Coordinates of C-alpha atoms and ligand atoms in Angstrom, one line a residue:
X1 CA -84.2 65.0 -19.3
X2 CA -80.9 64.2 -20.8
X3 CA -80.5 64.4 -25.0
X4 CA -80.2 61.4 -27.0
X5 CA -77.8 63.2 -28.9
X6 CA -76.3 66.4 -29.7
X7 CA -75.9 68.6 -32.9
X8 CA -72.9 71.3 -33.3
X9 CA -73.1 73.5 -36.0
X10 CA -76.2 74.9 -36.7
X11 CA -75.9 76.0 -40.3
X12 CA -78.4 74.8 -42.5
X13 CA -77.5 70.9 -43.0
X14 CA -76.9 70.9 -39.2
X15 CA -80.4 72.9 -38.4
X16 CA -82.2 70.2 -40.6
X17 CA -80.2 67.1 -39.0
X18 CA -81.3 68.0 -35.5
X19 CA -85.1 68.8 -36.6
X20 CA -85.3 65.6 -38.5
X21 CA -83.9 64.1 -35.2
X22 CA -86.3 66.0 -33.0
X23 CA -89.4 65.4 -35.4
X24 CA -88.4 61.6 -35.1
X25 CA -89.0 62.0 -31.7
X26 CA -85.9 62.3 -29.9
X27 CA -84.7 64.9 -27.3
X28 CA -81.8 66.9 -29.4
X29 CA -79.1 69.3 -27.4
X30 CA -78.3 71.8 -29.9
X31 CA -75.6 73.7 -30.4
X32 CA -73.5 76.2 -32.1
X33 CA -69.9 78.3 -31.7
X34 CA -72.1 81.6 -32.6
X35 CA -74.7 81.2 -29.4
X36 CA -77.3 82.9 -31.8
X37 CA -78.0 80.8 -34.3
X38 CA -78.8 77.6 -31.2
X39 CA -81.1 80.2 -30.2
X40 CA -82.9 81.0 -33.6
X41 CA -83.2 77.3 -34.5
X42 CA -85.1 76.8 -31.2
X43 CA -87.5 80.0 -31.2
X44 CA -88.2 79.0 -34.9
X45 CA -88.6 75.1 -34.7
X46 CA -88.8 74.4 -31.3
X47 CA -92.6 73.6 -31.6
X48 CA -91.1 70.3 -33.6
X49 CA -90.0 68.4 -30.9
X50 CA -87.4 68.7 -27.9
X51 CA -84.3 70.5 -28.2
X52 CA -82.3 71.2 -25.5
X53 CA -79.9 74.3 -26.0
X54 CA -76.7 74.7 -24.7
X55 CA -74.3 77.7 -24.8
X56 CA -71.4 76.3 -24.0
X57 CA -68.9 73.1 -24.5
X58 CA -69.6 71.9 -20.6
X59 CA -73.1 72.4 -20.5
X60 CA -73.8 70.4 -24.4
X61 CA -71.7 67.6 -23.3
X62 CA -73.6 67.8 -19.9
X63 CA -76.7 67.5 -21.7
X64 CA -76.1 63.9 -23.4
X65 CA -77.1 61.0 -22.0
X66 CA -74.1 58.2 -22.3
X67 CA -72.7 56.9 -24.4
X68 CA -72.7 60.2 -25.6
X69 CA -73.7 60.9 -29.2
X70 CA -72.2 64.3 -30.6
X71 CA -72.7 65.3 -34.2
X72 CA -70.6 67.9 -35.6
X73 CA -72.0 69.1 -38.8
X74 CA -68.9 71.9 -39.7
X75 CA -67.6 72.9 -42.5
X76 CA -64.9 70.6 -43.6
X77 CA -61.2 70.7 -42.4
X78 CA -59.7 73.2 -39.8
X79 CA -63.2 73.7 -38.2
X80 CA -64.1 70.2 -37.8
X81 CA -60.3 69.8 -35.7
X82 CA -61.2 72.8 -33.9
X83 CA -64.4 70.9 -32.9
X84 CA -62.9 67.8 -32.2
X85 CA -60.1 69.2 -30.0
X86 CA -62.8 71.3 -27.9
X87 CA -64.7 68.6 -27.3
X88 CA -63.1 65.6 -27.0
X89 CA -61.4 66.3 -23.5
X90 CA -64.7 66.8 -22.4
X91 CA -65.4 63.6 -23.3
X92 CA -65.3 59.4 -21.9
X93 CA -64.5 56.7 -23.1
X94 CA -67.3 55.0 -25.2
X95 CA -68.8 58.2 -26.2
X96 CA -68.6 59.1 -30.2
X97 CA -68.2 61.8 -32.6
X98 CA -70.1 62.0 -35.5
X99 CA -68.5 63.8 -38.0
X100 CA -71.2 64.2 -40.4
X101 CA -69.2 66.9 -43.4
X102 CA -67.9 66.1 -46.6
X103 CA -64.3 65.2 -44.7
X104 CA -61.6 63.9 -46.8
X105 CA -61.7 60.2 -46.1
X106 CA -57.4 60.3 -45.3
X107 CA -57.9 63.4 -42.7
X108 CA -61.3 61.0 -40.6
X109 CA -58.5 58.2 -40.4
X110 CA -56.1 60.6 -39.1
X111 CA -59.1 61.5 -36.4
X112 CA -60.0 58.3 -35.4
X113 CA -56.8 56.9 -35.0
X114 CA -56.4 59.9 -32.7
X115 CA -59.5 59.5 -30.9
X116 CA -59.3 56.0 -30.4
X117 CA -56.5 56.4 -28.1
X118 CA -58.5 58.3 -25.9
X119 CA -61.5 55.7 -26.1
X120 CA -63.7 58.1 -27.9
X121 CA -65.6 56.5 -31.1
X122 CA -64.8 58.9 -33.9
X123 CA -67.6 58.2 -36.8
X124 CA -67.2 59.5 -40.4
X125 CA -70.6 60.0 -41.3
X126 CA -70.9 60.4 -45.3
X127 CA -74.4 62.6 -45.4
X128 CA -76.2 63.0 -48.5
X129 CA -79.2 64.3 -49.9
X130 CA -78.5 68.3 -49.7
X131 CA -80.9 70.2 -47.0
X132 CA -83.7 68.7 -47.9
X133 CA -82.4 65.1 -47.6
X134 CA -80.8 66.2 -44.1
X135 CA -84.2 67.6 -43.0
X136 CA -87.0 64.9 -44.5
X137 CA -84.4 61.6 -44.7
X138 CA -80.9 61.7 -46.1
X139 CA -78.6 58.5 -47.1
X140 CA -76.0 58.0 -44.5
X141 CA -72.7 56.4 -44.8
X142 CA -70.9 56.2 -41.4
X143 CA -67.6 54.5 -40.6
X144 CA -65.7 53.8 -37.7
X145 CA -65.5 51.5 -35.0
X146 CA -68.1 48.9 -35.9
X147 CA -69.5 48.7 -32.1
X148 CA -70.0 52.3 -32.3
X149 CA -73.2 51.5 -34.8
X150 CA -75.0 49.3 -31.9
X151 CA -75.6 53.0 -29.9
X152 CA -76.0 54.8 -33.1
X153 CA -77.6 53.1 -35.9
X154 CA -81.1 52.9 -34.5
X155 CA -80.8 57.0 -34.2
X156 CA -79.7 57.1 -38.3
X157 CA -82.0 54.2 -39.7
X158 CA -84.7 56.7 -37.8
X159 CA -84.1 59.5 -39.8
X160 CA -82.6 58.1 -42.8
X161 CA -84.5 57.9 -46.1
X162 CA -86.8 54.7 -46.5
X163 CA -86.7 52.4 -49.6
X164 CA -89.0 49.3 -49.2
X165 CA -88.8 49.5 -45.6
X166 CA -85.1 49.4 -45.3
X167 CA -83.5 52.5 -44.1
X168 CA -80.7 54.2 -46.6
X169 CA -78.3 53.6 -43.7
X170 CA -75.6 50.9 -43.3
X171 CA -72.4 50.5 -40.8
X172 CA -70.4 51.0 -44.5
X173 CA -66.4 50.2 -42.6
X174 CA -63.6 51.3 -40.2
X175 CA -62.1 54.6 -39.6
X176 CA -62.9 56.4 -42.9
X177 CA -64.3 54.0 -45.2
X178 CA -68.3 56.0 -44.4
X179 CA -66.0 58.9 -45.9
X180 CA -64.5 57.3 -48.8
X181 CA -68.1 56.4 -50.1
X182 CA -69.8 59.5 -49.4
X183 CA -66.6 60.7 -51.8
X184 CA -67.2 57.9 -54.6
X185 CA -71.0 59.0 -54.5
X186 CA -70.1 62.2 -55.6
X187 CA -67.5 61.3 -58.3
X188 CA -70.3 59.1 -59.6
X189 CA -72.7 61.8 -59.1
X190 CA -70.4 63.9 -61.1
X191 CA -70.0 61.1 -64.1
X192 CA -74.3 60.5 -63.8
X193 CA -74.4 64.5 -64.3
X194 CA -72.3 64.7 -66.9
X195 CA -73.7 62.0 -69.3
X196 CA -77.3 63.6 -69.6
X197 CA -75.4 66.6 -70.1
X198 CA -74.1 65.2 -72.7
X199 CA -77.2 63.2 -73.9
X200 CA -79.3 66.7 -73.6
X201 CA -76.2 68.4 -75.8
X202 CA -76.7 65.7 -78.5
X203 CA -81.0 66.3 -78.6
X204 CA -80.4 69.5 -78.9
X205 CA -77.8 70.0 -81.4
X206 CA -77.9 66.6 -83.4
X207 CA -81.6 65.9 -83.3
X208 CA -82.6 69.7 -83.2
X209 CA -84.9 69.3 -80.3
X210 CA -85.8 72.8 -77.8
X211 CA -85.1 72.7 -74.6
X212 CA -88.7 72.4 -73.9
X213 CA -89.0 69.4 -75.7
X214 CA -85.8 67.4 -74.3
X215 CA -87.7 68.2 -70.8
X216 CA -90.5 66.0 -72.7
X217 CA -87.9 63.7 -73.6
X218 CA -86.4 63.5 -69.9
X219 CA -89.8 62.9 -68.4
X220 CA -90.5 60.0 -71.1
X221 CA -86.9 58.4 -69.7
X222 CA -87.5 58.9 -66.0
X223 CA -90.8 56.3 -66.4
X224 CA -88.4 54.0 -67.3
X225 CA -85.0 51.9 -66.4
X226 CA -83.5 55.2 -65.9
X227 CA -85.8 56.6 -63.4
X228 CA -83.6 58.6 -61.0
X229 CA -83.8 62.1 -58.7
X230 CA -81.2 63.7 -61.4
X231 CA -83.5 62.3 -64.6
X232 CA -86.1 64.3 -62.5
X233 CA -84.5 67.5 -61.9
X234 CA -82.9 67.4 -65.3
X235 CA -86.4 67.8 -66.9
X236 CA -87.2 70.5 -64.6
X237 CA -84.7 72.6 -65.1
X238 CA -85.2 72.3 -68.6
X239 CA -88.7 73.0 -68.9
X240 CA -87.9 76.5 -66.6
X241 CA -88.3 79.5 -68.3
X242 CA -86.7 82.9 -67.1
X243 CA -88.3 85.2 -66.2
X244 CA -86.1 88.3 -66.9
X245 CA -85.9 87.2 -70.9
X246 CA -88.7 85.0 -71.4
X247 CA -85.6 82.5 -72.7
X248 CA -85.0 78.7 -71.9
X249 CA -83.3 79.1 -68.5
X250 CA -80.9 77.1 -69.8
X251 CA -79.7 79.8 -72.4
X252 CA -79.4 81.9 -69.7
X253 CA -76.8 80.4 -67.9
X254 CA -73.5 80.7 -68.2
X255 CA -71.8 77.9 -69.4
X256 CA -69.0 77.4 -66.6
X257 CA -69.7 74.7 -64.3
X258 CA -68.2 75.2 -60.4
X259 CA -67.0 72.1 -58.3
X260 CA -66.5 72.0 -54.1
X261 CA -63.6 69.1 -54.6
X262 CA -65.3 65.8 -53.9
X263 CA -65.1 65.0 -57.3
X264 CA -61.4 65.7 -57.9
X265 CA -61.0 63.9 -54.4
X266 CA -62.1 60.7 -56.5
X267 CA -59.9 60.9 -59.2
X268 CA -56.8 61.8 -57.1
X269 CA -57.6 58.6 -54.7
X270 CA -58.1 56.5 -58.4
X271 CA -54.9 57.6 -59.4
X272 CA -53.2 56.5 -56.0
X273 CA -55.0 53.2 -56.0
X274 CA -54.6 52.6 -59.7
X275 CA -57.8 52.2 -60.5
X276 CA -59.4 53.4 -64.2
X277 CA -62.2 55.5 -63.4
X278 CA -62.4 57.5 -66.8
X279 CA -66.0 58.7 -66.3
X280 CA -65.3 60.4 -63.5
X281 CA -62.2 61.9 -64.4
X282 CA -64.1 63.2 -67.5
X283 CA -67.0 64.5 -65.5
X284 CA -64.2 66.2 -63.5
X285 CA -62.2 67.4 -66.7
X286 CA -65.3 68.6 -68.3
X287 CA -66.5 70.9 -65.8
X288 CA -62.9 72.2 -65.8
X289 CA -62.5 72.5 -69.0
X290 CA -65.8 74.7 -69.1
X291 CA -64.4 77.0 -66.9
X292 CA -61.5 77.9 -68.5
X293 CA -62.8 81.3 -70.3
X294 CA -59.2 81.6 -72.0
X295 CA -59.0 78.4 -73.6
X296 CA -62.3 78.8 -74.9
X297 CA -61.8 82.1 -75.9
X298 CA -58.3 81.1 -77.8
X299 CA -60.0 78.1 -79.5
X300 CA -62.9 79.8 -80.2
X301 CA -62.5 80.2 -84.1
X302 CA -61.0 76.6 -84.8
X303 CA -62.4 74.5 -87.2
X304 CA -65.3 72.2 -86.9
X305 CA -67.9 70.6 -89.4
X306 CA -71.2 72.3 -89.8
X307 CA -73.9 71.1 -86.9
X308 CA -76.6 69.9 -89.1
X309 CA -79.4 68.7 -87.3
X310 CA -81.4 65.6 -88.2
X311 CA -85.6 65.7 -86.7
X312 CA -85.2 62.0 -86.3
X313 CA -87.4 60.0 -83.6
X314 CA -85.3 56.9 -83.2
X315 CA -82.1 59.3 -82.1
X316 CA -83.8 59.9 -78.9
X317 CA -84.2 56.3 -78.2
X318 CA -80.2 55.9 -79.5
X319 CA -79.3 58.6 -76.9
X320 CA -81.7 56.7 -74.2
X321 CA -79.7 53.4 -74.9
X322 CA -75.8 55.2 -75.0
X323 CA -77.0 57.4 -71.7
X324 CA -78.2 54.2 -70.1
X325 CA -74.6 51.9 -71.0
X326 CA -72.6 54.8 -70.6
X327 CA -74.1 54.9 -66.8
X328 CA -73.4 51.4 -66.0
X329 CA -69.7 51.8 -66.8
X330 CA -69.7 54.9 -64.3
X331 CA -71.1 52.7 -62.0
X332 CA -69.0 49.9 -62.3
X333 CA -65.8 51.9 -62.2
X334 CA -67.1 53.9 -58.7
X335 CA -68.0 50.2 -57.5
X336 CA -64.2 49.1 -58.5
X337 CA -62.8 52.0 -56.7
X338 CA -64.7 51.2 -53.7
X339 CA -63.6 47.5 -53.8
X340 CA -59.7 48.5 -54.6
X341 CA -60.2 50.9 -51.3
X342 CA -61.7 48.3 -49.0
X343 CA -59.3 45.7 -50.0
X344 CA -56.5 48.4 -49.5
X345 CA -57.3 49.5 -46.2
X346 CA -59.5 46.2 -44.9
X347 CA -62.3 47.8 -44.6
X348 CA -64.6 44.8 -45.8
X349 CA -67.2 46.9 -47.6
X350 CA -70.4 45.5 -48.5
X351 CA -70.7 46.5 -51.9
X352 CA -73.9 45.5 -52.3
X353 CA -75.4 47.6 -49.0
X354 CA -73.7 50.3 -50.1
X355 CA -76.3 50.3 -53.7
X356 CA -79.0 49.4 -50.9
X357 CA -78.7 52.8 -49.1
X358 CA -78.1 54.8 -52.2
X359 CA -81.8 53.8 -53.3
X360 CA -82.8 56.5 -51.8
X361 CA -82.2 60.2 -49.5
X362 CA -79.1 60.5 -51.8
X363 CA -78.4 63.0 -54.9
X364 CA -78.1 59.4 -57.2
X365 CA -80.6 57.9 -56.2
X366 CA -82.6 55.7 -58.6
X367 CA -84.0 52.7 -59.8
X368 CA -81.0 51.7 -61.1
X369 CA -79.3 51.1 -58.1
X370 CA -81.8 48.2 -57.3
X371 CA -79.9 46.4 -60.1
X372 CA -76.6 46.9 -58.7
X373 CA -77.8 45.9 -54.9
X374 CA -79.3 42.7 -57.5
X375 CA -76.2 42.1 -58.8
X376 CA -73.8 41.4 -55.6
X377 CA -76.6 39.6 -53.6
X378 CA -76.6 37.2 -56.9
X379 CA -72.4 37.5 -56.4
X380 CA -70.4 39.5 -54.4
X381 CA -67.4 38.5 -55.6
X382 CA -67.9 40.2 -58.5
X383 CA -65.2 41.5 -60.2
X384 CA -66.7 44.4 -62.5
X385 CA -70.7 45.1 -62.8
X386 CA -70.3 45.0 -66.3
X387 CA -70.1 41.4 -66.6
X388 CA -73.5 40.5 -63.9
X389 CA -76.1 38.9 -66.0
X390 CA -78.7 42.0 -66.3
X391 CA -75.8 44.4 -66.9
X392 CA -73.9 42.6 -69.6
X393 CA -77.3 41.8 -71.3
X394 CA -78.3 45.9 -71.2
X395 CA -75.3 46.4 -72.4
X396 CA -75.2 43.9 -75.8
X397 CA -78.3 45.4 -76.2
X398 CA -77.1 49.0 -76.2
X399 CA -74.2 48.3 -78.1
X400 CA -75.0 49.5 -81.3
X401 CA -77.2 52.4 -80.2
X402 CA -74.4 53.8 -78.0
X403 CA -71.6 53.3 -81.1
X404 CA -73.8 55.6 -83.8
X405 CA -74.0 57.7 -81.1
X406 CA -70.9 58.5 -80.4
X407 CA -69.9 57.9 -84.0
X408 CA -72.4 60.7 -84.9
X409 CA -71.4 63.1 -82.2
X410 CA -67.7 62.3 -83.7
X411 CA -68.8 63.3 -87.0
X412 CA -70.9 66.5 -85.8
X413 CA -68.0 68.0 -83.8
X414 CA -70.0 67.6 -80.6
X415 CA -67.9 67.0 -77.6
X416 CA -69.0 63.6 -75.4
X417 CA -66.0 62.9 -73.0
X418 CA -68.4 60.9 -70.7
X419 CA -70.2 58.5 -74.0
X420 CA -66.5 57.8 -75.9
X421 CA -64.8 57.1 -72.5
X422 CA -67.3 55.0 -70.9
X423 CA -67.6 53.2 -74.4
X424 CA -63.6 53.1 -75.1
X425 CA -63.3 51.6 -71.3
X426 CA -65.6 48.6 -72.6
X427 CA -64.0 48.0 -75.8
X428 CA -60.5 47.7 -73.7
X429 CA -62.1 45.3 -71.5
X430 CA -63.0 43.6 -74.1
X431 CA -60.4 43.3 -76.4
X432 CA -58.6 40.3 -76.5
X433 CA -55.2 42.4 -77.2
X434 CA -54.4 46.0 -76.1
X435 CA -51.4 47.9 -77.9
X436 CA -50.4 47.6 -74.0
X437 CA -47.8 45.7 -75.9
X438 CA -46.8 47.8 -77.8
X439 CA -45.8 50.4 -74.8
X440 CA -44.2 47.8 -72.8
X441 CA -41.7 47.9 -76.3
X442 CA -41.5 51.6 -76.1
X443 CA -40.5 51.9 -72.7
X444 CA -38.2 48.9 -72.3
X445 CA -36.3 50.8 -75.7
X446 CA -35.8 53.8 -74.2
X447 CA -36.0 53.3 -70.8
X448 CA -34.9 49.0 -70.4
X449 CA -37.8 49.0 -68.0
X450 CA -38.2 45.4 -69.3
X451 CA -41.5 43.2 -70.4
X452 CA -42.9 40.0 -69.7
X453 CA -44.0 37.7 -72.4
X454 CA -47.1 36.0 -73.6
X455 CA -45.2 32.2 -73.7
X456 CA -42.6 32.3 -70.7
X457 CA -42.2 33.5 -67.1
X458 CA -39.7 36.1 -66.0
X459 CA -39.0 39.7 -67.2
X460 CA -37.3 40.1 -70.6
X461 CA -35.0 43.1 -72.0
X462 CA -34.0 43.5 -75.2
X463 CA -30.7 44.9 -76.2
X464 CA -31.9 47.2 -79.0
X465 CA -28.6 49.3 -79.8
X466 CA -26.7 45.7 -79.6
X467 CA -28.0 43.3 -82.0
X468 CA -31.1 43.2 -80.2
X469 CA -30.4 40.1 -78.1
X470 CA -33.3 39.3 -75.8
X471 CA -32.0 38.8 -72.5
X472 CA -33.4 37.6 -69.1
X473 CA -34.0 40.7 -66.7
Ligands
2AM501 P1 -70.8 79.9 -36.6 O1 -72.2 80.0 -36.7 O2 -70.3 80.3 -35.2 O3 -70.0 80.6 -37.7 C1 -70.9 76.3 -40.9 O4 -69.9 77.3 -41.1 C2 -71.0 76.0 -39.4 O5 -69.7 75.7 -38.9 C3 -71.5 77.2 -38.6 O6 -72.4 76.6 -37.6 C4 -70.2 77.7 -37.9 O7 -70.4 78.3 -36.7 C5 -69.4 76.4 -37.7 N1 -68.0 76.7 -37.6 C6 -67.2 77.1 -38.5 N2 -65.9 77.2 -38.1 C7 -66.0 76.8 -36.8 C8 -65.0 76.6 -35.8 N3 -63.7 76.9 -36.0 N4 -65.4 76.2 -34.6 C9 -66.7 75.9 -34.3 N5 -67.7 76.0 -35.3 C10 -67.3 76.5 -36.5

């Protein structure tokens, strides 16, 4: 009996992929460069379903019935080419490669441009959802050749999370668009992160609350419009105690948060795309900032006002409504970056089946994201989510909440990158005048790089060490 499909690389996201494919009831050749752990995944979860093991290259390609479905679940960069080049002269055309690691979305182009001469489908499959999601149904993002989804969707909507009976699985784009939106998750998983650090910073320190009771607070948000898998785990954590100290875990901690790259990933792609994704980049910045122990160390003794907490009530609710509008903006910007990308590189994403399959299986998943999916079907010409009807109306609403907020955490010397920059990004939308203006002057001073202006076509210079004509650039 041939496989269905074929896993490589058996470590832990690649064990779970091929049990969730054999306990969906598909024949699954495994297989792995270290011949020891295909054995151990069988002789401990064979009794799940069929695998089919296979020691070598030949006999794993042997295995798969055609068009051949191979997913390589290797750590990301020089392993996954190793993979690719082992296998793919094994390979015919019409068979595929699923690339299912955290690949950088530029490197998966590179592939499938590659593997497209030789006929071989080459699929950048964003996974997310951690182990667990990979074992029990994940949110998957695949690119590449659209016809390559007809063989393998009905395999990933299988074992793909489930929200309303629609699978968290979409054909997302070409060559590495699956890719690029597995990387904009996480840089919006990183901004999401951030902000209820931020909001649990601000209960803690302005309202005085214990980490035990901001857990309270958390659970009181997550049966509302903020419901989400990180609202979730956010009140868990807090409420843990350890066990060495009897201490908040939280305490115990130390305060230096680590990053794998996808987040940075986002930035640097903003940057090359132009597009202002502040929340991110904050999210980023913070976590970088934390780490630097000599910075921290240096500033240590610098001035700050006294943090005198205030018990009130309605500051939680203040927090709720800043987190909430703070999250939108995030959002919107990830959405924007997404858009710039597809219209970049044609991909023609479907922004709103990308909030569809984020509903669930993935790390951001929430409620929330309903709204968004909402928000293109109503339009999906939309230019920024900040401006859809439910969006712009949370928003008025939050307004006021979210300024004291950050006014207060101004005031109390507590740092909020995430709040002010989501809430400075909607003030410049907004304004009806940037000093934008006023750094065209500066640069066409010092530099003639020239303006335009408000009443007439054309680029101007002025001559500012000669009279300071205005002259036609
Ligand atoms: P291993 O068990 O033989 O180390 C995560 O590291 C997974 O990627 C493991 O299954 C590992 O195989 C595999 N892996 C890492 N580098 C590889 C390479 N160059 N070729 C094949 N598999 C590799």
């Amino acid at each position: 009996q041939k496989a269905q499909i074929g896993v490589t690389g058996l470590a832990t996201m690649g064990r779970n992929l091929a049990r969730n494919l054999a306990r969906r009831g598909h024949t699954v050749a495994v297989h792995n460069r270290t011949a020891a752990r295909t054995k151990a995944l069988v002789e401990e979860f064979g009794h799940e379903g069929t695998f089919v093991p296979a020691e070598t290259a030949e006999e794993f390609v042997a295995a798969l019935e055609r068009p051949r479905r191979l997913v390589v679940m290797v750590k990301a960069g020089a392993a996954t080419d190793a993979v690719i080049d082992e296998f793919a002269p094994l390979l015919e055309p019409g068979d595929m490669i699923v690339d299912g690691g955290n690949a950088h979305f530029a490197d998966t182009r590179r592939r499938e441009a590659a593997l497209r001469e030789r006929g071989v489908h080459f699929v950048g499959a964003g996974i997310s959802g951690g182990e667990e999601g990979a074992l029990n149904g994940p949110s998957i993002m695949p690119g590449g050749p659209a016809e390559s989804y007809e063989a393998l969707g009905p395999l990933l909507e299988s074992i793909a999370a489930n929200v309303d009976g629609v699978p968290c699985v979409t054909h997302i784009g070409p060559d590495g668009a699956g890719h690029f939106v597995k990387m904009v998750h996480n840089g919006i998983e990183y901004a999401d992160m951030q902000l209820i650090a931020e909001s649990y910073d601000l209960l803690r320190h302005a309202a005085g609350l214990s980490p035990a009771e901001i857990a309270e607070v958390f659970r009181t948000w997550n049966t509302g419009r903020l419901e989400s898998y990180l609202i979730e785990i956010t009140a868990e954590v807090l409420a843990h105690t350890d066990a060495a100290t009897g201490e908040p875990f939280v305490d115990v901690v130390l305060d230096r948060a680590e990053q794998k790259g996808t987040g940075r990933w986002t930035v640097q792609t903003a940057l090359d795309l132009g597009v202002p994704v502040g929340g991110i980049a904050e999210a980023v910045f913070a976590r970088s900032v934390s780490g630097h122990a000599d910075l921290r160390e240096a500033a240590r003794d610098l001035p700050g006002p006294a943090r005198e907490a205030t018990k009130d009530a309605a500051f939680a609710d203040a927090v709720e409504r800043a987190l909430y509008a703070s999250k939108i903006v995030a959002y919107a910007q990830g959405f924007h970056q997404i858009q710039a990308a597809s219209a970049e590189y044609g991909w023609d994403v479907d922004l709103g089946a990308v909030a569809t399959i984020w509903r669930g299986g993935c790390i951001i998943r929430a409620r929330f994201l309903d709204r968004i999916r909402a928000a293109y079907e109503a339009d999906p010409r939309t230019v920024t989510l900040l401006t859809d009807g439910y969006f712009a109306e949370a928003l008025a609403e939050a307004q006021d909440a979210w300024r004291g907020v950050v006014a207060t955490a101004a005031r109390l010397g507590i740092p909020t990158p995430g709040f002010s920059s989501a809430l400075a990004y909607y003030d410049s939308l907004r304004a009806e005048r940037l000093p934008a203006a006023l750094t065209q002057g500066q640069r066409d001073f010092f530099g003639a790089h020239t303006y335009r202006r408000v009443d007439r076509e054309g680029a101007f210079h002025t001559l500012w060490s000669d009279g300071r004509r205005e002259v036609e650039a």
